Amino acid sequence: MSSPTRPPQPGIRLHVDLGGDPRPHRSAKIEAHLRVDVAAGGAPTDLPAVQLAVIIAVDVAESHRAAVRHALPAALRALPDRISFAVLGGGPEPVRCYPRGDDEWAVADRDERRRAAFVAGSLPLHREGPRPAGYAAWVAGARALLAGRPVSVRHLVLITDGSSAVAADNRLEEELDTCAGQFTCDVFAVGTDWSPDPLLTLAERLHGTAEFVDDGLGPAITAAIQRLRRVHTPQLPVEVTVRPSVRQVSLSEKAPRPHRLGGLPQPGRPHCWSFPTYQWEQGRRDYLLTLVADSDTDPLETELQFAMVSIGDVHAPVTARWHLPGHAPPHAPAGAESVRTLNEATRMRKALRQGLIALREGRRDTAKDLLGEAARLAVRSGTDWVLDEIRAVAHIEDAAGGRVRLRTVDAGTLGPMILRAGSRPGGPLAEAVGARPGPRCGGCGTPAGSEARYCIACGEKLL
């Protein structure tokens, strides 16, 4: 999803906070918080609409036509000029509703928008009878259609009431693996009969959002497309090059939204992993990097570089030392608090989501414990939205102590809350020590991390 018409990357500042100096072990875990500050510099405010292709897929049963009757035409009339778009409806399988005829894509102008809005009034929706094989069918249909549109940003907007979902959609994970890197996806849930789990999986794996829309679907679709136009760089990998003693590498995006990142080994570079990321805008991103290393052949009490993190031409090292068993390190690394905050935010979101799921399933004792834990972590981090969610289903008797008393709630109302717990942007992380300006190589001029000893580009020693 890259384009030669846009700047190759925004201005990036990368800072690494280490979670702590590890103890020597055959499978020691090293955690680091990667903080990325992005500034678009002189880039255009909005991506030209001609560089976007958007599919609006409507997975809604005929009985819920009212949910999209006015919203979809309104969203189509609001499309920007020159954007490529298509509308899919549903019969036994996803079917293209617009454009009509042999054309796979329409390019928005006044007449195309008017025709599309009119045709959307007769959008084919699910009726009694066979349903598509879960969400995998919609994702596969979008992949096939988007493959023929080589533009910067390719995106699926999936509107669903859950009517085509199946109990065990084994094809979905396989199809998501196939779609990795080809397009992104936002999910809008309407009605009350959908399950949040596959929707969260779609948003997490395809680097988008999952949102419940009770009303205001049209503005929600329009806002999603406007957000796409603010994307400065559609795709930018985070590369992690590790020392041979590192046996496992994982990277997860924590903010602005939680996303699972899949690492791709680089041919000819056995110790380098690339983690594709998408939709880079101005602002801040936070990642948790986890390394599993073997200390058997490494020296103790010696500063070692376990990895080099690279985003474009910006690099930062991950350094730590193995401490002698039984000897406490002289001081905690400056970034230890930053990593702890990142992990606590993850545990808080997980406890909230699992507590709501337990409440929906009638496991009230489990729900009480989990929601109490979420409240304890929320008050510690000052994350008010989590406390607000808990108050909707429980009385908070002592937030700091993790004590709540459950209310009587309708299990059918918990789906939107579970969706928000899994997809809503997190609160701001605690500020870490500011990044020190790093050196540049005297030979080739490549910037380096503040702790780097040698240039990652040419290998020369840094002065």
Short mmCIF file of N, CA and C in Angstrom, two decimals, residues 239-241 265-273 310 456:
data_model
loop_
_atom_site.label_atom_id
_atom_site.label_comp_id
_atom_site.label_asym_id
_atom_site.label_seq_id
_atom_site.Cartn_x
_atom_site.Cartn_y
_atom_site.Cartn_z
N GLU A 239 11.62 -2.59 11.90
CA GLU A 239 12.58 -3.68 11.76
C GLU A 239 13.35 -3.87 13.07
N VAL A 240 13.51 -5.13 13.45
CA VAL A 240 14.25 -5.47 14.67
C VAL A 240 15.36 -6.44 14.28
N THR A 241 16.61 -6.01 14.42
CA THR A 241 17.77 -6.86 14.15
C THR A 241 18.36 -7.27 15.49
N PRO A 265 10.30 -12.79 8.71
CA PRO A 265 11.75 -12.93 8.57
C PRO A 265 12.22 -12.35 7.25
N GLN A 266 13.41 -11.78 7.25
CA GLN A 266 13.94 -11.13 6.06
C GLN A 266 14.90 -12.07 5.34
N PRO A 267 14.65 -12.38 4.07
CA PRO A 267 15.51 -13.30 3.31
C PRO A 267 16.96 -12.82 3.31
N GLY A 268 17.87 -13.73 3.60
CA GLY A 268 19.28 -13.40 3.61
C GLY A 268 19.74 -12.67 4.86
N ARG A 269 18.80 -12.38 5.78
CA ARG A 269 19.15 -11.69 7.03
C ARG A 269 18.54 -12.49 8.18
N PRO A 270 19.21 -13.56 8.62
CA PRO A 270 18.59 -14.51 9.56
C PRO A 270 18.24 -13.92 10.92
N HIS A 271 18.82 -12.79 11.29
CA HIS A 271 18.55 -12.22 12.61
C HIS A 271 17.74 -10.93 12.52
N CYS A 272 17.08 -10.71 11.39
CA CYS A 272 16.29 -9.49 11.20
C CYS A 272 14.82 -9.84 10.98
N TRP A 273 13.95 -9.14 11.70
CA TRP A 273 12.51 -9.33 11.59
C TRP A 273 11.86 -8.00 11.23
N SER A 310 14.75 -0.28 13.96
CA SER A 310 14.85 0.66 12.85
C SER A 310 13.46 0.96 12.30
N ILE A 456 25.10 1.62 12.09
CA ILE A 456 24.35 0.47 11.58
C ILE A 456 24.43 0.38 10.06
#
